[in-house]
Every structure is written in C-alpha cells, then in structure tokens.
Short mmCIF file of C-alpha atoms in Angstrom, two decimals:
data_model
loop_
_atom_site.label_atom_id
_atom_site.label_comp_id
_atom_site.label_asym_id
_atom_site.label_seq_id
_atom_site.Cartn_x
_atom_site.Cartn_y
_atom_site.Cartn_z
CA MET A 233 119.14 190.78 228.68
CA THR A 234 119.13 187.60 230.72
CA THR A 235 120.34 184.37 229.15
CA ARG A 236 118.16 181.34 229.45
CA SER A 237 119.63 178.59 231.61
CA ARG A 238 120.63 175.44 229.75
CA ILE A 239 120.50 173.24 232.84
CA PRO A 240 116.97 171.89 232.10
CA PHE A 241 118.09 171.06 228.58
CA TYR A 242 121.13 169.12 229.76
CA VAL A 243 119.03 167.34 232.40
CA ALA A 244 116.53 166.31 229.73
CA VAL A 245 119.33 165.02 227.49
CA LEU A 246 120.87 163.04 230.35
CA LEU A 247 117.46 161.55 231.13
CA LEU A 248 117.04 160.53 227.50
CA ILE A 249 120.45 158.88 227.38
CA GLY A 250 119.97 157.24 230.78
CA ALA A 251 116.52 155.93 229.84
CA GLY A 252 117.83 154.47 226.58
CA ILE A 253 120.76 152.70 228.22
CA SER A 254 118.65 151.49 231.17
CA LEU A 255 115.94 150.03 228.94
CA ALA A 256 118.56 148.31 226.77
CA VAL A 257 120.23 146.77 229.84
CA TRP A 258 116.84 145.64 231.13
CA ARG A 259 116.04 144.01 227.79
CA HIS A 260 119.43 142.27 227.84
CA VAL A 261 118.97 140.97 231.40
CA GLU A 262 115.28 140.04 231.31
CA LEU A 263 114.96 138.79 227.73
CA GLY A 264 118.52 137.53 227.34
CA ILE A 265 119.12 139.41 224.08
CA PRO A 266 122.88 139.39 223.43
CA TRP A 267 124.87 142.57 222.88
CA LEU A 268 126.91 141.06 220.04
CA THR A 269 125.91 139.19 216.90
CA GLY A 270 126.80 135.53 216.49
CA GLU A 271 126.86 134.82 220.23
CA GLN A 272 126.13 131.16 221.02
CA ARG A 273 124.53 129.63 224.11
CA PRO A 274 124.79 126.00 225.31
CA VAL A 275 121.59 123.96 225.40
CA TRP A 276 121.20 120.48 226.88
CA MET A 277 118.77 118.12 225.17
CA VAL A 278 117.75 115.45 227.70
CA GLU A 279 115.65 112.46 226.66
CA ALA A 280 113.91 110.16 229.14
CA ARG A 281 113.11 106.71 227.75
CA VAL A 282 110.41 104.62 229.42
CA ASP A 283 110.28 100.88 228.63
CA PHE A 284 107.68 98.38 229.84
CA ASP A 285 105.72 95.32 228.73
CA GLY A 286 102.02 95.77 228.07
CA THR A 287 99.68 93.16 229.58
CA GLY A 288 96.76 93.65 227.18
CA GLU A 289 95.04 96.16 229.44
CA PRO A 290 94.62 99.96 229.30
CA VAL A 291 97.89 101.68 230.18
CA LEU A 292 98.51 104.83 232.19
CA ALA A 293 102.22 105.67 232.49
CA SER A 294 103.27 108.59 234.68
CA LEU A 295 106.83 109.98 234.83
CA ASN A 296 108.04 112.63 237.26
CA ILE A 297 109.58 115.55 235.33
CA PRO A 298 111.50 118.63 236.54
CA GLU A 299 109.66 121.80 237.48
CA GLN A 300 112.28 124.46 238.23
CA PRO A 301 115.66 122.72 238.46
CA GLN A 302 118.29 124.81 240.21
CA GLY A 303 120.80 126.30 237.76
CA PHE A 304 118.69 125.51 234.66
CA SER A 305 115.69 126.83 232.77
CA ILE A 306 113.35 124.73 230.67
CA ILE A 307 112.76 126.14 227.19
CA SER A 308 110.87 123.30 225.49
CA GLU A 309 109.20 119.98 226.28
CA GLN A 310 107.79 117.35 223.96
CA ALA A 311 106.86 113.67 223.87
CA ALA A 312 107.41 111.05 221.18
CA SER A 313 104.86 108.28 221.73
CA PRO A 314 102.89 107.23 218.61
CA GLY A 315 99.35 106.14 219.39
CA TYR A 316 99.41 107.41 222.98
CA GLY A 317 97.60 110.33 224.46
CA PHE A 318 99.99 112.67 226.25
CA SER A 319 99.64 115.49 228.74
CA ILE A 320 101.64 117.23 231.45
CA VAL A 321 99.85 117.26 234.80
CA GLU A 322 100.78 119.71 237.56
CA ASN A 323 99.82 119.18 241.18
CA SER A 324 101.10 120.00 244.64
CA GLY A 325 103.55 117.12 244.44
CA GLY A 326 105.24 118.37 241.25
CA ARG A 327 104.88 117.87 237.52
CA ARG A 328 104.27 114.57 235.78
CA ALA A 329 104.22 113.48 232.15
CA GLU A 330 101.33 111.07 231.55
CA TRP A 331 100.75 108.70 228.61
CA SER A 332 97.52 106.77 228.14
CA LYS A 333 96.30 104.13 225.68
CA ARG A 334 93.80 101.26 225.56
CA ASP A 335 94.64 97.59 224.93
CA VAL A 336 98.43 97.62 225.04
CA SER A 337 100.37 94.38 224.58
CA GLY A 338 104.03 93.55 224.18
CA PRO A 339 107.15 95.73 224.61
CA GLN A 340 106.45 99.47 224.66
CA THR A 341 108.79 102.48 224.50
CA LEU A 342 107.86 106.07 225.38
CA TYR A 343 110.04 109.16 225.05
CA PHE A 344 110.01 112.50 226.81
CA LYS A 345 112.39 115.22 225.60
CA ALA A 346 113.22 118.56 227.19
CA GLN A 347 115.71 121.34 226.45
CA PHE A 348 117.53 123.00 229.35
CA ILE A 349 119.76 126.07 229.34
CA PRO A 350 122.21 126.79 232.17
CA THR A 351 121.28 129.92 234.10
CA ASP A 352 122.81 131.80 237.01
CA ASN A 353 119.44 132.24 238.70
CA SER A 354 119.89 130.49 242.03
CA ARG A 355 117.12 132.30 243.87
CA PRO A 356 115.04 129.80 245.88
CA ARG A 357 111.45 129.29 244.78
CA ARG A 358 108.92 130.62 247.26
CA LEU A 359 107.14 127.71 248.94
CA ALA A 360 103.39 127.82 249.43
CA ARG A 361 103.74 126.02 252.76
CA GLU A 362 106.79 125.63 254.96
CA PRO A 363 107.90 121.97 255.16
CA GLN A 364 107.60 120.21 258.48
CA PRO A 365 109.66 117.22 259.71
CA ARG A 366 107.92 113.86 259.61
CA GLU A 367 107.32 112.02 262.85
CA MET A 368 109.40 108.84 263.05
CA PHE A 369 109.03 105.80 265.29
CA TRP A 370 111.96 103.54 266.10
CA GLU A 371 112.00 100.20 267.85
CA GLU A 372 114.74 99.05 270.12
CA PRO A 373 117.65 98.63 269.80
CA GLN A 374 117.53 101.01 266.74
CA ALA A 375 115.91 103.76 268.83
CA THR A 376 118.84 103.88 271.25
CA ALA A 377 121.37 103.81 268.39
CA VAL A 378 119.59 106.66 266.57
CA ARG A 379 119.46 108.75 269.73
CA GLU A 380 123.17 108.25 270.40
CA VAL A 381 124.26 109.06 266.84
CA LEU A 382 122.06 112.17 266.66
CA THR A 383 123.36 113.38 270.02
CA GLN A 384 126.93 112.99 268.83
CA ALA A 385 126.18 114.88 265.56
CA ARG A 386 124.31 117.64 267.42
CA GLU A 387 127.23 118.23 269.77
CA ARG A 388 129.52 118.85 266.80
CA SER A 389 127.16 121.23 264.96
CA SER A 390 125.22 124.45 265.37
CA THR A 391 123.00 124.69 262.27
CA PRO A 392 120.88 122.25 260.24
CA GLU A 393 123.52 122.31 257.51
CA SER A 394 126.42 121.53 259.83
CA MET A 395 124.44 118.80 261.59
CA THR A 396 123.67 117.18 258.24
CA ARG A 397 127.35 117.18 257.30
CA GLU A 398 128.37 115.71 260.66
CA LEU A 399 125.70 113.01 260.44
CA ILE A 400 126.89 111.97 256.96
CA ARG A 401 130.49 111.80 258.19
CA LEU A 402 129.48 109.66 261.18
CA MET A 403 127.70 107.23 258.85
CA GLN A 404 130.72 106.67 256.59
CA PRO A 405 132.43 103.23 256.77
CA ASP A 406 135.74 104.58 258.06
CA THR A 407 134.09 106.43 260.98
CA ARG A 408 131.34 104.00 261.92
CA THR A 409 130.82 102.95 265.51
CA GLN A 410 128.81 100.10 266.98
CA ASN A 411 125.64 102.21 266.80
CA THR A 412 126.03 103.21 263.15
CA THR A 413 126.97 99.67 262.13
CA LEU A 414 123.72 98.49 263.71
CA LEU A 415 121.69 101.00 261.73
CA VAL A 416 123.34 101.15 258.31
CA ALA A 417 122.73 98.73 255.49
CA GLU A 418 123.74 99.45 251.90
CA GLU A 419 120.18 99.40 250.58
CA ASN A 420 118.72 101.72 253.25
CA TYR A 421 121.55 104.22 253.77
CA LEU A 422 120.01 107.30 252.10
CA GLN A 423 116.51 106.69 253.47
CA LEU A 424 118.05 106.18 256.92
CA LEU A 425 119.68 109.63 256.70
CA VAL A 426 116.32 111.16 255.72
CA ASP A 427 114.51 109.42 258.60
CA MET A 428 117.15 110.39 261.17
CA LEU A 429 117.15 114.04 260.14
CA ASN A 430 113.36 114.19 260.31
CA HIS A 431 113.56 112.57 263.75
CA ALA A 432 116.00 115.34 264.76
CA GLY A 433 113.47 118.00 263.70
CA ILE A 434 115.07 118.85 260.33
CA PRO A 435 112.77 118.41 257.28
CA ALA A 436 114.61 116.13 254.87
CA ARG A 437 113.87 114.34 251.62
CA THR A 438 115.58 112.51 248.78
CA ALA A 439 116.36 113.92 245.35
CA ASP A 440 117.56 112.41 242.09
CA GLY A 441 120.00 114.17 239.80
CA LEU A 442 121.32 113.57 236.32
CA ARG A 443 124.99 114.25 235.66
CA LEU A 444 125.18 116.00 232.29
CA GLU A 445 127.86 114.69 229.95
CA ASP A 446 127.78 115.19 226.20
CA ALA A 447 126.55 112.29 224.02
CA ARG A 448 125.87 109.90 226.92
CA ARG A 449 123.18 107.22 226.62
CA ARG A 450 121.30 104.94 229.00
CA GLN A 451 122.21 106.95 232.09
CA GLN A 452 120.57 106.55 235.49
CA LEU A 453 119.69 109.13 238.11
CA MET A 454 122.01 109.68 241.05
CA PRO A 455 120.53 109.94 244.58
CA PHE A 456 121.05 113.06 246.70
CA LEU A 457 119.93 114.30 250.10
CA GLN A 458 118.01 117.54 250.66
CA ILE A 459 117.20 119.36 253.90
CA TYR A 460 115.14 122.47 254.66
CA ASN A 461 117.02 125.02 256.75
CA GLY A 462 114.05 127.30 257.38
CA ASP A 463 114.62 129.34 254.21
CA GLN A 464 115.26 126.97 251.30
CA TRP A 465 116.01 123.38 250.36
CA LEU A 466 119.74 122.56 250.39
CA THR A 467 121.30 119.66 248.50
CA PHE A 468 124.02 117.36 249.88
CA ASP A 469 126.00 114.51 248.42
CA PRO A 470 125.13 111.60 250.75
CA GLN A 471 128.59 110.09 250.37
CA THR A 472 130.91 113.10 250.64
CA ALA A 473 128.70 115.56 252.58
CA GLU A 474 129.48 118.17 249.93
CA GLN A 475 126.84 120.91 249.95
CA GLY A 476 125.36 122.49 246.83
CA VAL A 477 124.36 121.44 243.34
CA PRO A 478 127.33 120.84 241.02
CA GLU A 479 127.39 122.88 237.83
CA ASN A 480 126.76 119.89 235.57
CA LEU A 481 124.06 118.29 237.72
CA LEU A 482 120.39 118.52 236.71
CA LEU A 483 118.02 117.79 239.59
CA TRP A 484 115.31 115.74 237.89
CA ARG A 485 113.21 114.68 240.88
CA GLN A 486 112.94 116.39 244.26
CA GLY A 487 110.79 114.97 247.03
CA SER A 488 109.08 111.71 247.84
CA GLU A 489 106.97 111.63 244.69
CA SER A 490 107.55 108.39 242.77
CA LEU A 491 109.73 108.60 239.69
CA LEU A 492 107.75 106.26 237.41
CA ASP A 493 104.30 104.65 237.74
CA VAL A 494 102.93 102.31 235.09
CA VAL A 495 99.39 100.90 235.38
CA GLY A 496 98.69 98.10 232.90
CA GLY A 497 102.32 97.17 232.31
CA ASP A 498 105.16 95.14 233.84
CA ASN A 499 108.96 95.39 233.97
CA SER A 500 108.95 99.16 233.69
CA GLU A 501 112.20 101.13 233.72
CA VAL A 502 113.43 104.57 232.74
CA SER A 503 116.81 105.66 231.36
CA TYR A 504 118.22 108.96 230.16
CA SER A 505 120.26 110.18 227.21
CA MET A 506 121.66 113.65 226.75
CA LEU A 507 123.28 115.81 224.10
CA ARG A 508 124.94 119.21 224.37
CA GLN A 509 124.02 121.63 221.60
CA THR A 510 124.74 125.28 220.83
CA VAL A 511 122.13 127.66 219.45
CA PRO A 512 122.30 131.39 218.59
CA ALA A 513 121.71 133.43 221.72
CA LEU A 514 119.29 135.70 219.83
CA GLN A 515 117.13 132.75 218.76
CA LEU A 516 117.18 131.44 222.32
CA SER A 517 116.13 134.80 223.76
CA THR A 518 113.23 134.96 221.28
CA MET A 519 112.04 131.52 222.40
CA GLN A 520 112.28 132.54 226.06
CA ALA A 521 110.40 135.79 225.43
CA GLU A 522 107.54 133.84 223.86
CA SER A 523 107.42 131.43 226.80
CA ASN A 524 107.48 134.08 229.55
CA GLY A 525 104.96 136.42 227.91
CA LEU A 526 107.40 139.23 227.08
CA GLY A 527 107.42 138.60 223.33
CA PHE A 528 105.16 141.59 222.69
CA LEU A 529 108.15 143.84 223.52
CA SER A 530 110.03 142.59 220.46
CA PHE A 531 109.81 143.38 216.74
CA TYR A 532 109.91 139.62 216.13
CA GLU A 533 106.16 139.50 216.81
CA LEU A 534 105.55 141.50 213.62
CA PRO A 535 105.08 139.87 210.19
CA ILE A 536 108.29 139.14 208.30
CA GLU A 537 107.58 141.84 205.70
CA GLU A 538 107.19 144.51 208.38
CA GLN A 539 110.30 143.28 210.18
CA SER A 540 112.32 143.82 207.01
CA MET A 541 110.94 147.34 206.69
CA PHE A 542 111.78 148.21 210.30
CA ARG A 543 115.29 146.79 209.99
CA MET A 544 115.95 149.47 207.38
CA LEU A 545 114.03 152.30 209.05
CA LEU A 546 115.79 151.80 212.38
CA LEU A 547 119.14 152.37 210.68
CA LEU A 548 118.17 155.92 209.65
CA PRO A 549 118.87 157.51 213.08
CA LEU A 550 122.45 156.21 212.84
CA GLY A 551 122.82 157.88 209.45
CA ALA A 552 121.30 161.08 210.83
CA LEU A 553 123.84 161.02 213.69
CA ILE A 554 126.73 160.67 211.24
CA VAL A 555 125.42 163.51 209.06
CA ALA A 556 124.87 165.80 212.07
CA PHE A 557 128.41 165.10 213.30
CA MET A 558 129.96 165.63 209.89
CA ARG A 559 128.12 168.88 209.23
CA MET A 560 128.10 170.51 212.70
CA VAL A 561 131.40 169.30 214.15
CA ILE A 562 133.60 168.46 211.17
CA GLY A 563 132.10 171.12 208.90
CA ILE A 564 131.73 169.15 205.65
CA ARG A 565 129.39 170.80 203.16
CA THR A 566 126.80 168.56 201.50
CA SER A 567 124.14 168.94 198.85
CA GLY A 568 120.98 169.06 200.94
CA THR A 569 120.74 168.44 204.66
CA PHE A 570 120.05 164.73 204.82
CA MET A 571 120.55 163.67 201.24
CA PRO A 572 123.65 161.66 202.32
CA VAL A 573 121.44 159.53 204.58
CA LEU A 574 119.19 158.57 201.68
CA ILE A 575 122.20 157.84 199.51
CA ALA A 576 123.61 155.64 202.30
CA VAL A 577 120.30 153.74 202.50
CA ALA A 578 120.55 153.10 198.77
CA PHE A 579 124.15 151.91 199.19
CA VAL A 580 122.98 149.45 201.87
CA GLN A 581 120.60 147.97 199.27
CA THR A 582 123.05 147.95 196.36
CA THR A 583 126.39 147.53 198.20
CA LEU A 584 128.95 150.30 197.95
CA LEU A 585 130.73 150.01 194.60
CA PRO A 586 127.67 149.25 192.40
CA GLY A 587 125.75 151.93 194.29
CA LEU A 588 128.44 154.55 193.66
CA ILE A 589 128.58 153.74 189.95
CA ALA A 590 124.79 153.84 189.64
CA PHE A 591 124.45 157.09 191.60
CA LEU A 592 127.17 158.91 189.68
CA SER A 593 125.73 157.67 186.38
CA VAL A 594 122.20 158.83 187.20
CA VAL A 595 123.35 162.25 188.44
CA ALA A 596 125.72 162.80 185.52
CA ILE A 597 123.11 161.94 182.90
CA GLY A 598 120.52 163.95 184.83
CA LEU A 599 122.74 167.06 184.82
CA LEU A 600 123.14 166.84 181.05
CA MET A 601 119.38 166.61 180.57
CA ARG A 602 118.83 169.40 183.13
CA GLY A 603 121.05 171.62 180.98
CA TYR A 604 118.74 171.03 178.04
CA LEU A 605 115.62 171.72 180.16
CA SER A 606 117.07 175.04 181.35
CA SER A 607 117.34 176.18 177.75
CA LEU A 608 113.56 175.71 177.41
CA ASN A 609 112.91 178.31 180.15
CA LEU A 610 110.42 176.04 181.98
CA LEU A 611 108.84 176.91 185.30
CA LEU A 612 110.33 175.27 188.40
CA VAL A 613 107.46 172.84 189.04
CA SER A 614 107.40 171.74 185.41
CA ARG A 615 111.18 171.37 185.35
CA ILE A 616 111.25 169.21 188.52
CA SER A 617 108.39 167.05 187.27
CA ALA A 618 110.18 166.49 184.01
CA LEU A 619 113.37 165.64 185.88
CA ILE A 620 111.56 163.01 187.97
CA ILE A 621 110.27 161.34 184.81
CA LEU A 622 113.70 161.49 183.22
CA VAL A 623 115.36 160.04 186.33
CA ILE A 624 112.90 157.14 186.29
CA PHE A 625 113.75 156.47 182.63
CA ILE A 626 117.48 156.66 183.42
CA THR A 627 117.28 154.21 186.33
CA ALA A 628 115.03 151.86 184.32
CA GLY A 629 117.50 151.94 181.43
CA LEU A 630 120.45 151.25 183.74
CA SER A 631 118.56 148.36 185.33
CA ILE A 632 117.78 146.77 181.95
CA ILE A 633 121.35 147.26 180.72
CA GLY A 634 122.76 145.82 183.93
CA TYR A 635 120.46 142.80 183.76
CA GLN A 636 121.33 142.10 180.12
CA MET A 637 125.04 142.30 180.99
CA GLY A 638 124.57 139.84 183.84
CA PHE A 639 124.90 142.31 186.69
CA ASN A 640 121.99 141.75 189.07
CA THR A 641 122.96 144.82 191.08
CA GLY A 642 121.68 146.90 188.20
CA MET A 643 118.15 145.96 189.21
CA THR A 644 118.58 147.48 192.66
CA VAL A 645 119.13 150.96 191.27
CA THR A 646 115.37 151.44 191.67
CA PHE A 647 115.87 151.70 195.41
CA PHE A 648 117.27 155.20 194.98
CA PRO A 649 114.77 157.90 196.05
CA MET A 650 113.72 159.32 192.71
CA VAL A 651 112.28 162.64 193.91
CA ILE A 652 115.31 163.39 196.08
CA ILE A 653 117.70 162.62 193.21
CA ALA A 654 115.68 164.89 190.95
CA TRP A 655 115.93 167.72 193.51
CA THR A 656 119.66 167.01 193.91
CA ILE A 657 120.16 167.35 190.18
CA GLU A 658 118.17 170.61 190.21
CA ARG A 659 120.17 172.01 193.18
CA MET A 660 123.50 171.06 191.62
CA SER A 661 122.49 172.61 188.31
CA ILE A 662 121.50 175.90 189.98
CA LEU A 663 124.68 175.78 192.08
CA TRP A 664 126.67 175.26 188.88
CA GLU A 665 125.10 178.33 187.33
CA GLU A 666 125.48 180.54 190.46
CA GLU A 667 128.70 179.36 192.13
CA GLY A 668 130.54 177.46 189.42
CA VAL A 669 131.88 173.95 188.97
CA ARG A 670 134.18 174.12 192.02
CA GLU A 671 131.30 174.50 194.49
CA VAL A 672 129.38 171.69 192.79
CA MET A 673 132.40 169.40 193.16
CA ILE A 674 132.89 170.39 196.82
CA GLN A 675 129.28 169.75 197.84
CA GLY A 676 128.93 166.68 195.64
CA SER A 677 132.10 165.05 196.94
CA GLY A 678 131.12 166.04 200.50
CA SER A 679 127.74 164.38 200.08
CA LEU A 680 129.32 161.21 198.77
CA PHE A 681 131.95 161.16 201.52
CA VAL A 682 129.34 161.56 204.27
CA ALA A 683 127.10 158.99 202.57
CA ILE A 684 129.98 156.48 202.47
CA CYS A 685 130.73 157.09 206.18
CA ALA A 686 127.04 156.61 207.03
CA TYR A 687 126.94 153.46 204.87
CA LEU A 688 129.95 151.95 206.64
CA VAL A 689 128.25 152.48 210.01
CA MET A 690 124.77 151.39 208.91
CA SER A 691 125.98 148.27 207.10
CA ALA A 692 127.97 146.98 210.09
CA PRO A 693 126.29 143.81 211.46
CA ILE A 694 126.52 145.12 215.03
CA ALA A 695 124.62 148.28 213.99
CA GLY A 696 121.71 146.35 212.52
CA HIS A 697 121.68 144.01 215.52
CA LEU A 698 121.60 146.74 218.17
CA THR A 699 119.12 149.06 216.42
CA PHE A 700 116.62 146.26 215.77
CA ASN A 701 116.91 144.36 219.05
CA PHE A 702 117.48 147.38 221.31
CA PRO A 703 115.35 150.15 219.74
CA GLU A 704 115.53 152.16 222.99
CA LEU A 705 119.16 152.96 222.11
CA HIS A 706 117.72 155.48 219.66
CA LEU A 707 117.01 157.64 222.70
CA VAL A 708 120.78 157.78 223.21
CA ILE A 709 121.23 158.82 219.56
CA LEU A 710 118.56 161.50 220.03
CA GLY A 711 120.36 162.83 223.10
CA LEU A 712 123.69 163.01 221.25
CA ILE A 713 122.11 164.85 218.31
CA LEU A 714 120.53 167.35 220.71
CA LEU A 715 123.91 167.91 222.37
CA MET A 716 125.56 168.52 219.00
CA GLY A 717 122.79 171.01 218.21
CA GLN A 718 124.09 173.15 221.08
CA TYR A 719 127.64 173.22 219.72
CA THR A 720 128.58 176.74 218.59
CA GLY A 721 132.37 176.46 218.46
CA TYR A 722 134.68 176.21 215.49
CA LYS A 723 134.23 173.33 213.12
CA LEU A 724 137.30 171.20 212.52
CA SER A 725 137.40 172.26 208.88
CA GLU A 726 137.61 175.91 209.99
CA LEU A 727 140.77 175.44 212.06
CA ARG A 728 142.95 175.65 208.95
CA ARG A 729 140.99 178.64 207.69
CA PHE A 730 141.62 180.66 210.86
CA SER A 731 145.14 179.33 211.54
CA PRO A 732 146.81 182.64 210.34
CA MET A 733 145.15 184.43 213.28
CA LYS A 734 147.51 182.59 215.64
CA VAL A 735 150.18 185.20 214.92
CA TYR A 736 148.06 187.77 216.75
CA ASP A 737 147.76 185.67 219.94
#
C-alpha cells in the first residue's frame, strides 16, 4: 500500500501563510495601517493668510498652492472665506486656490488651510515634458562677466549638480572677483543664478519653501534654487550650496508661476502659520484610503452596525486556533468541540468574572432542572426544547435580578448562545449518568479553562486590531490549524500517562 505524499499539502499551507502575510504587509505599506494600536502620526496644519484692500470692484484672488511637495503628502485642503466663491484650479503651471466675489471694499482676509503628513516617498514625479533651458541675452559688459564666471565654474565641475554648487560658491561675498561683483546685487542674486544656469544649458528655476516649526505665526517663504539634471528637479540652498530638501522644509511653490495674484484689490500680501498635531495612525490611514480610492478594501466602508458585527466575528478564528491547539496538542478534554469558543465570545461581551458567574449559575440551575426532566422519561427532542425554554427563563431571571441589584452586567447574560448551553446541559447530564461526576468535572473545567484562554487572546486590543484591519491574517490562522490537523504524536497531557514506559527504553 503506497502512502500519499504530503508535499502538496505542505505547499498549499505555505502558500496560504505566505499569501496572508504578504497581503497584510501590502495593506500596511500601501494604506499605512499600523501594526500596533495607539500608534500616533505627526500632521502639520499649515494656514496661508491672504490680506488685501478691496477697491469696490469684483475681486479674483489666486494663490499658488503645493501639488506634490517632496517629503510630504496632502491629506486635506479647505478654505475659510465667508461670502467668497472658492475653487482649486489645476493647470500645466501647477495648482492655484481661487477666491471670487463682486463689489469688494475695504480690508479683506482670506484663509487657505492644508494638512500635510511627512512621508519617505522621495520618488520624482514623472514629467509630461522634459524641461529645456531658457535662452538668455546679455549686454556688455555683463555678457563678458557671465562668460568668465561660467567658464571658471565649468572647469571645476563635471555634472549639472557640481556646476551649480561651484557657481554658488563663486557668487558668495568672500569669494567674489571683479566679474561677480559687477553682476551681483542683493535684490537680483537668486534670479541671476537662475539666468546664468539657463545660459549654461542647465534648466533652472526658483522655488519657495516654508520652514516648519511648531506654533509659528506670520511666517514668510524662503527662496531656493532648483535645477533639472536630466532626470529630476534638484533643490539647492542659494546661500550655502547645500543640495536636497531639509526634513522640516515644505516646498510651497516650485517654478516661475506667481505666488499671489489679486485682481480688484491693492496692498496684497500672504503670510503663513503652522501647527504640529498628532493623530491616530489608523484614523490617518483611513483618510488616506478614502482619498486614494483604496477605501473599498477596508471594513470601514461598511455601516457602523455591520462593522460591530464583523469585529466580533473576525475574533472567532483566533478562538478556534486556541481550541484546536488545546485539544490536539495539549490534550485538554472539553464538553463539545467548539463550545469553549462560544463561551469565550460571551465572556468578551460580559467581561470575565461576571461571565463566569453567569455561566456557572445557568449551567448549575439547568442541570438541576434537567434531572427533573429525566424523571419524566421525555423524548430527546422534547427534552432539549424544554431545556431551551428553561435556559431562556433562567437567563431572563438572572438579568432582572442583576439589574435590580444594580449590576448592569446581568443584562449581558442574554449574549450566551441559548441552544448551545441547552445542549451542553444535556451532554453533561448524560455524561453524569454514564461516566460519573468526575468526568463531568474534568470536561467542564477543561471547557472553562480553554474558554478563558481563548477569551484572554480574543480580548487583547492587538487581537481585535489585527483581525479587523488585516483580515488576510486569517489565512495564516487557517494554515496553522491545517498543520495541527496533521499532528499525530503524543499530546502533552499524555506524557505523564506514558512516563512509566521509560523504564523499558
């Protein structure tokens, strides 16, 4: 007789476990769902304030707003501008917040608020069209000075990045020569760098960044230099030549697009305030999932009532895993196969101590009544039906007594599965008659012990968090239960039973 190979079975189990873990990791990475409960994430609330004086004419105010700032993700945007129409307009030049209103007079204040979360996604955004350097025209003697400075920077560099750094160093006050002194003025320094780099064949532009500091008000944007190296835009500090975007810097405007345009108003200006907040990582991931279209993969899209139901149902596989381990590996005998799981579910609803008291009370009273029913020589179906009715009366009585005594947990006794308890009482009564009190105590105490172990696992906050937010982990539980189903060795409880056989080894 040939034995069937178990290799396909083990391969299938490994695939189940691998699929469950892989899907959970994907959900964590893509949706940002945290592994642990209570995890907090920092969020920056940035408010742009626009002030201007209305001239009695229709107003159209347009503010440049970030699109995909490096190192940050936008999770919400809103405007606070009573009486104004508001919209966000996207075009090839970027994104702009626009306010409009007729007949505006006197001082006006508009607000734009956005929430940003720091991210480690530094992948460059794919550009629809590769930037090209602008053609520049210089008059003498500036043309000769530009040519000399660029030649000197080119000789000391080999890439667009290194040439940019060398050019910035040459333009600093402590390294200036006659040519750079001729070119540089304080008010045109950054634009001069942009023009010279474009003249050298390197696409360049200005950028404005906001340095994020908690609880700061009336802040202004800081100017930066950006060049295109053939693959992505790189950011440089125009004073220190330092390359890269600092961790606490939010690039608000990138490119030559104007920062603020106001038609129908004078004396316009914009300032920024910021505040660092912390929000639960789970709440943040839910908001992100809704914004990126992946919310349908979450139970949070369901109605609240159904979410509550699934929170409880998704704990059952954990209880089944505990029962399978206790019965097949440890060897604990229980009354019924998965009765301890149902008892554990009831304990989750009632908490442990009130649940134990209620369960023991119902079963004890039920056994006494079952003894009376057995004396009536009823058929099995009639006896079970009568037990169900009696169990309902017992639980109702305990609930009323508990409520009158001021114990609200007495009301939750109704969560116990009535039919299962009735069958448990019937099984224990038959076991009492056939095997005696000792066997009833062994199986009853075993059921309670396994139920308490399952309750401790199911009631842990991390268990509810993982089973509800990572339901694919149930594939891992399924794989483990299948593996335990192949176990044919000694149970731990049998080691003591067969320990005398060691003398024959």
